Amino acid sequence: MSQAAGAREFRLGVLTPPNHAWTRAAEAFGASLAAASDGRHTVVIYPSQQLGNEAQMLQQLQTGAIDMAFLTVAEVSNRVPDFGVFYAPFLVKDIEGAADILRSDHAHLMLGSLPRKIGVVGIGYGMGGMRQILTTSPTRNREDLQGKKIRITPFAPIRDFYNLLGAAPTPMPLASVYDGLANGQVDAIDMDLELIVKLRYHELGETVVLSNHMMFPMVGLVSARVWVRLSESERDLIQDLMRSELNALIDSYVLAEGKYEEQLRESSISVIDVDPGFFGSTAEQWDAIWLKRSPSLLELRNHD
Ligand code: BEZ
């Protein structure tokens, strides 16, 4: 069917599967854009890395081959190290603290550098749950993690964290985690509570170290090449609607975190509650490395 003049069908990529909260937020954004533009603008969502992994999706945004993506901030931090600040260990105490940081003026100012540095427009932040560690053998203390192969999302800040801890960080995409745990390819995983419970990773583990050691932000991006071709009113509309869905996503994680924790505690896996002291001086050592890479670290460590 031919499109009305100025009508657009945007392509939006996301790595998460169809029923994941990030994918649902992308769908909600598409529905609200279609409604607000009387059906002139539509968004086709490509979940489960159908357009490639996050590195490939970022490249496609840069060339304008895709229009939009919801990407982990991890992928952005691979190209713009300042964004590594969001993975500073114990930057925040809990999910409310993570929401606060992501809504801060400083976090939004950082998005302003993206068109010049990597050719994408950062619309706003979403997030996943706080990061925890699930191990396939009993874990009581930091020594139990020494030398353990711990699955990580592939990016430098988290790799440094586990290297400093004396573990063996093992990059593995989300889609491979269940099999990787089941067949013993890894001894542990770095993961959030939502996925531990929903994807039943807890049935394959012995201990969850409830540490809240890191936040896990996501960012809504539009290709800068696409952005410059939109009218001002189209940009405003996309910005308002995408930001509003990303904000709702943050609210939903803040609300749901306690529910997933309850479900985990009701399961048969053992849960140990730890504070930053469990990790020794890992956070201080991490800061010593990342202060050189991320000018925002001082600013956000002092955020109240
Ligand atoms: C992960 O790699 O652990 C992950 C990626 C996207 C959403 C949640 C978790």
XYZ file of C-alpha atoms and ligand atoms in Angstrom:
313
model
C 0.000 0.000 0.000
C 1.382 3.445 -0.866
C 2.145 5.765 2.042
C 0.624 9.245 2.479
C 3.002 12.125 1.701
C 5.504 12.511 4.556
C 4.368 9.249 6.168
C 7.130 7.102 7.598
C 7.551 3.493 8.607
C 10.375 3.512 11.151
C 12.440 0.412 11.933
C 13.367 -0.052 15.599
C 15.763 -2.787 16.782
C 16.088 -4.210 20.294
C 18.019 -7.211 21.576
C 15.407 -8.506 24.004
C 12.789 -11.189 23.154
C 9.146 -10.313 22.333
C 7.721 -10.605 25.862
C 10.518 -8.648 27.597
C 9.713 -5.260 29.163
C 12.102 -3.416 26.786
C 10.380 -4.894 23.736
C 6.961 -4.064 25.164
C 8.085 -0.480 25.776
C 9.195 -0.248 22.129
C 5.788 -1.554 21.025
C 4.003 0.935 23.267
C 6.077 3.748 21.737
C 5.121 2.558 18.229
C 1.426 2.440 19.160
C 1.480 5.930 20.665
C 3.326 7.382 17.656
C 0.786 5.827 15.270
C -2.107 7.179 17.364
C -0.635 10.679 17.735
C 0.098 10.954 13.999
C -3.296 9.538 12.909
C -1.538 6.507 11.499
C 0.884 8.481 9.311
C 3.923 7.258 11.234
C 4.333 3.636 12.225
C 7.136 1.713 13.913
C 8.082 -1.870 13.062
C 9.837 -3.500 16.016
C 12.623 -6.039 15.429
C 13.193 -7.903 18.735
C 15.631 -10.712 19.578
C 18.536 -9.195 17.619
C 16.764 -9.834 14.301
C 18.751 -6.912 12.865
C 22.027 -8.134 14.351
C 23.748 -7.796 17.710
C 23.949 -4.434 19.452
C 27.274 -3.479 17.830
C 25.723 -4.146 14.420
C 22.549 -2.231 15.308
C 24.643 0.771 16.341
C 26.468 0.631 13.006
C 23.129 0.484 11.168
C 21.934 3.532 13.099
C 25.081 5.370 12.059
C 24.496 4.668 8.370
C 20.720 5.236 8.607
C 19.997 1.602 7.621
C 17.746 1.473 10.689
C 15.957 4.422 12.234
C 15.806 3.693 15.942
C 17.008 1.274 18.597
C 16.714 0.585 22.303
C 20.269 -0.411 23.239
C 22.037 -1.196 26.483
C 24.166 1.760 27.549
C 26.916 -0.885 27.584
C 27.068 -0.779 23.786
C 27.326 3.006 23.805
C 30.064 2.823 26.471
C 32.086 0.588 24.130
C 32.365 3.658 21.823
C 32.047 6.567 24.261
C 33.861 5.498 27.456
C 32.333 8.321 29.520
C 29.127 6.240 29.530
C 31.027 3.568 31.478
C 30.240 5.708 34.533
C 26.787 4.125 34.765
C 28.448 0.807 35.570
C 30.551 2.141 38.430
C 30.210 -0.513 41.160
C 27.857 0.685 43.907
C 27.251 4.015 42.190
C 23.757 3.618 43.641
C 22.384 1.563 46.517
C 19.263 0.242 44.853
C 16.862 0.531 41.937
C 15.390 3.821 43.205
C 18.914 5.275 43.202
C 19.398 4.025 39.637
C 16.167 5.728 38.525
C 17.349 8.945 40.167
C 20.710 8.957 38.395
C 19.140 8.201 35.014
C 16.740 11.101 35.441
C 19.496 13.494 36.523
C 20.435 16.580 34.515
C 23.959 15.230 34.164
C 22.820 11.958 32.587
C 20.747 13.907 30.062
C 23.593 16.317 29.331
C 25.767 13.323 28.437
C 23.327 12.356 25.672
C 24.103 15.691 23.983
C 27.543 14.465 22.856
C 26.241 11.430 20.970
C 25.385 12.969 17.562
C 28.919 14.375 17.218
C 30.731 11.374 18.689
C 28.864 8.437 17.185
C 26.177 9.777 14.854
C 23.112 8.927 16.937
C 20.600 11.054 18.828
C 20.029 9.974 22.442
C 16.384 10.501 23.335
C 16.338 9.228 26.910
C 17.131 6.395 29.284
C 15.299 3.258 30.281
C 16.699 0.450 32.404
C 16.752 -3.163 33.479
C 16.983 -4.400 37.060
C 20.030 -4.121 39.313
C 22.759 -6.704 38.703
C 23.206 -9.750 40.937
C 25.372 -12.874 40.721
C 23.984 -16.386 40.387
C 26.461 -19.220 40.964
C 26.163 -22.932 40.236
C 28.129 -23.912 43.350
C 27.551 -22.636 46.906
C 28.940 -19.136 47.496
C 29.581 -17.772 50.982
C 32.269 -15.188 50.442
C 34.412 -13.394 47.902
C 36.990 -16.228 47.868
C 34.334 -18.578 46.487
C 34.247 -16.437 43.328
C 38.008 -16.568 42.702
C 38.805 -17.950 39.254
C 35.127 -18.651 38.547
C 33.945 -18.208 34.961
C 31.257 -15.571 35.312
C 29.061 -14.763 32.336
C 28.984 -11.045 31.541
C 27.330 -8.850 28.940
C 30.262 -7.990 26.652
C 31.542 -4.564 27.696
C 34.628 -3.147 29.386
C 33.336 -1.718 32.701
C 31.860 -5.010 33.858
C 34.822 -7.004 32.561
C 37.113 -4.805 34.684
C 34.911 -5.313 37.743
C 35.191 -9.102 37.615
C 38.871 -9.083 36.684
C 39.579 -6.923 39.741
C 37.546 -9.352 41.824
C 39.783 -12.231 40.698
C 37.091 -13.989 38.668
C 37.213 -14.908 34.974
C 34.627 -12.726 33.202
C 33.208 -14.589 30.216
C 31.319 -12.515 27.599
C 28.145 -14.254 26.508
C 25.045 -12.836 24.794
C 21.777 -13.098 26.658
C 20.373 -15.673 24.223
C 23.152 -18.164 25.121
C 22.968 -17.843 28.906
C 20.550 -20.688 29.728
C 22.523 -23.258 27.725
C 25.833 -21.839 28.957
C 24.713 -22.388 32.560
C 23.117 -25.768 31.872
C 26.138 -27.252 30.112
C 28.721 -25.859 32.538
C 30.323 -23.435 30.095
C 30.187 -20.878 32.921
C 30.159 -21.239 36.724
C 28.096 -18.142 37.374
C 26.201 -15.346 35.661
C 25.917 -11.607 36.131
C 22.183 -11.013 35.748
C 19.129 -9.122 36.996
C 16.371 -10.506 39.215
C 13.688 -10.293 36.535
C 15.525 -12.600 34.157
C 16.803 -14.913 36.912
C 13.178 -15.577 37.851
C 11.403 -15.369 34.486
C 13.947 -17.393 32.504
C 14.281 -19.827 35.411
C 18.044 -19.494 35.724
C 17.528 -20.020 39.471
C 16.644 -23.659 38.765
C 20.199 -24.147 37.470
C 21.990 -22.404 40.340
C 22.981 -22.934 43.997
C 23.309 -19.365 45.264
C 22.215 -15.881 44.332
C 24.533 -13.227 45.712
C 22.094 -10.348 46.191
C 24.537 -7.508 45.791
C 22.902 -4.750 43.672
C 26.488 -4.150 42.545
C 25.605 -2.297 39.340
C 22.765 -0.627 37.545
C 21.842 -1.622 33.981
C 20.662 1.323 31.907
C 19.232 1.276 28.416
C 19.065 4.165 25.973
C 16.555 5.068 23.265
C 18.403 6.182 20.117
C 17.488 7.606 16.720
C 19.851 7.645 13.754
C 21.271 11.189 13.365
C 20.933 10.779 9.574
C 17.239 10.088 9.968
C 16.792 12.811 12.603
C 18.031 15.630 10.338
C 15.441 14.722 7.726
C 12.514 15.016 10.165
C 10.572 18.236 10.664
C 10.792 19.980 14.018
C 7.279 18.894 14.952
C 8.067 15.256 14.065
C 11.200 15.389 16.216
C 9.261 16.854 19.144
C 6.595 14.188 18.820
C 9.082 11.312 18.677
C 11.091 12.748 21.550
C 8.054 13.252 23.810
C 6.506 9.860 23.129
C 9.725 7.845 23.338
C 10.801 9.615 26.545
C 7.438 8.988 28.086
C 7.615 5.211 27.357
C 11.202 5.028 28.642
C 10.173 6.808 31.824
C 7.260 4.410 32.301
C 9.727 1.541 31.850
C 11.935 2.904 34.637
C 8.871 3.213 36.896
C 7.875 -0.360 36.131
C 11.315 -1.708 37.133
C 11.261 0.290 40.367
C 7.884 -1.256 41.161
C 8.685 -4.826 40.108
C 12.140 -5.320 41.682
C 10.668 -6.228 45.112
C 8.247 -8.712 43.547
C 11.052 -10.570 41.724
C 13.107 -10.630 44.931
C 10.165 -12.184 46.801
C 9.706 -14.822 44.101
C 13.395 -15.647 44.254
C 13.350 -15.995 48.044
C 10.354 -18.325 47.777
C 12.273 -20.598 45.383
C 14.695 -23.297 46.528
C 17.902 -21.441 45.621
C 19.856 -20.004 48.524
C 20.081 -16.215 48.622
C 22.856 -14.361 50.413
C 22.494 -10.631 51.075
C 25.798 -8.818 50.770
C 26.989 -5.224 51.021
C 29.875 -3.534 49.164
C 32.310 -4.867 51.810
C 31.811 -8.368 50.325
C 33.793 -7.184 47.279
C 36.766 -5.775 49.261
C 38.458 -2.858 47.495
C 37.126 -3.788 44.025
C 35.016 -0.614 43.687
C 37.940 1.679 44.645
C 40.237 -0.099 42.195
C 37.588 0.168 39.492
C 37.318 3.922 40.093
C 41.100 4.305 39.810
C 40.934 2.821 36.290
C 37.753 4.554 35.156
C 38.470 8.054 36.462
C 40.883 8.344 33.534
C 38.240 7.231 31.018
C 35.084 8.798 32.362
C 35.086 12.484 33.319
C 31.526 12.005 34.630
C 32.604 9.600 37.377
C 33.413 12.302 39.948
C 30.165 14.129 39.204
C 27.944 11.072 39.558
C 29.747 9.657 42.614
C 28.794 12.933 44.305
C 25.183 12.841 43.118
C 22.779 12.909 46.072
C 22.002 -8.996 29.686
O 22.830 -9.112 28.778
O 22.204 -9.527 30.798
C 20.728 -8.231 29.463
C 20.529 -7.580 28.251
C 19.350 -6.868 28.063
C 18.391 -6.801 29.057
C 18.606 -7.438 30.260
C 19.776 -8.166 30.460
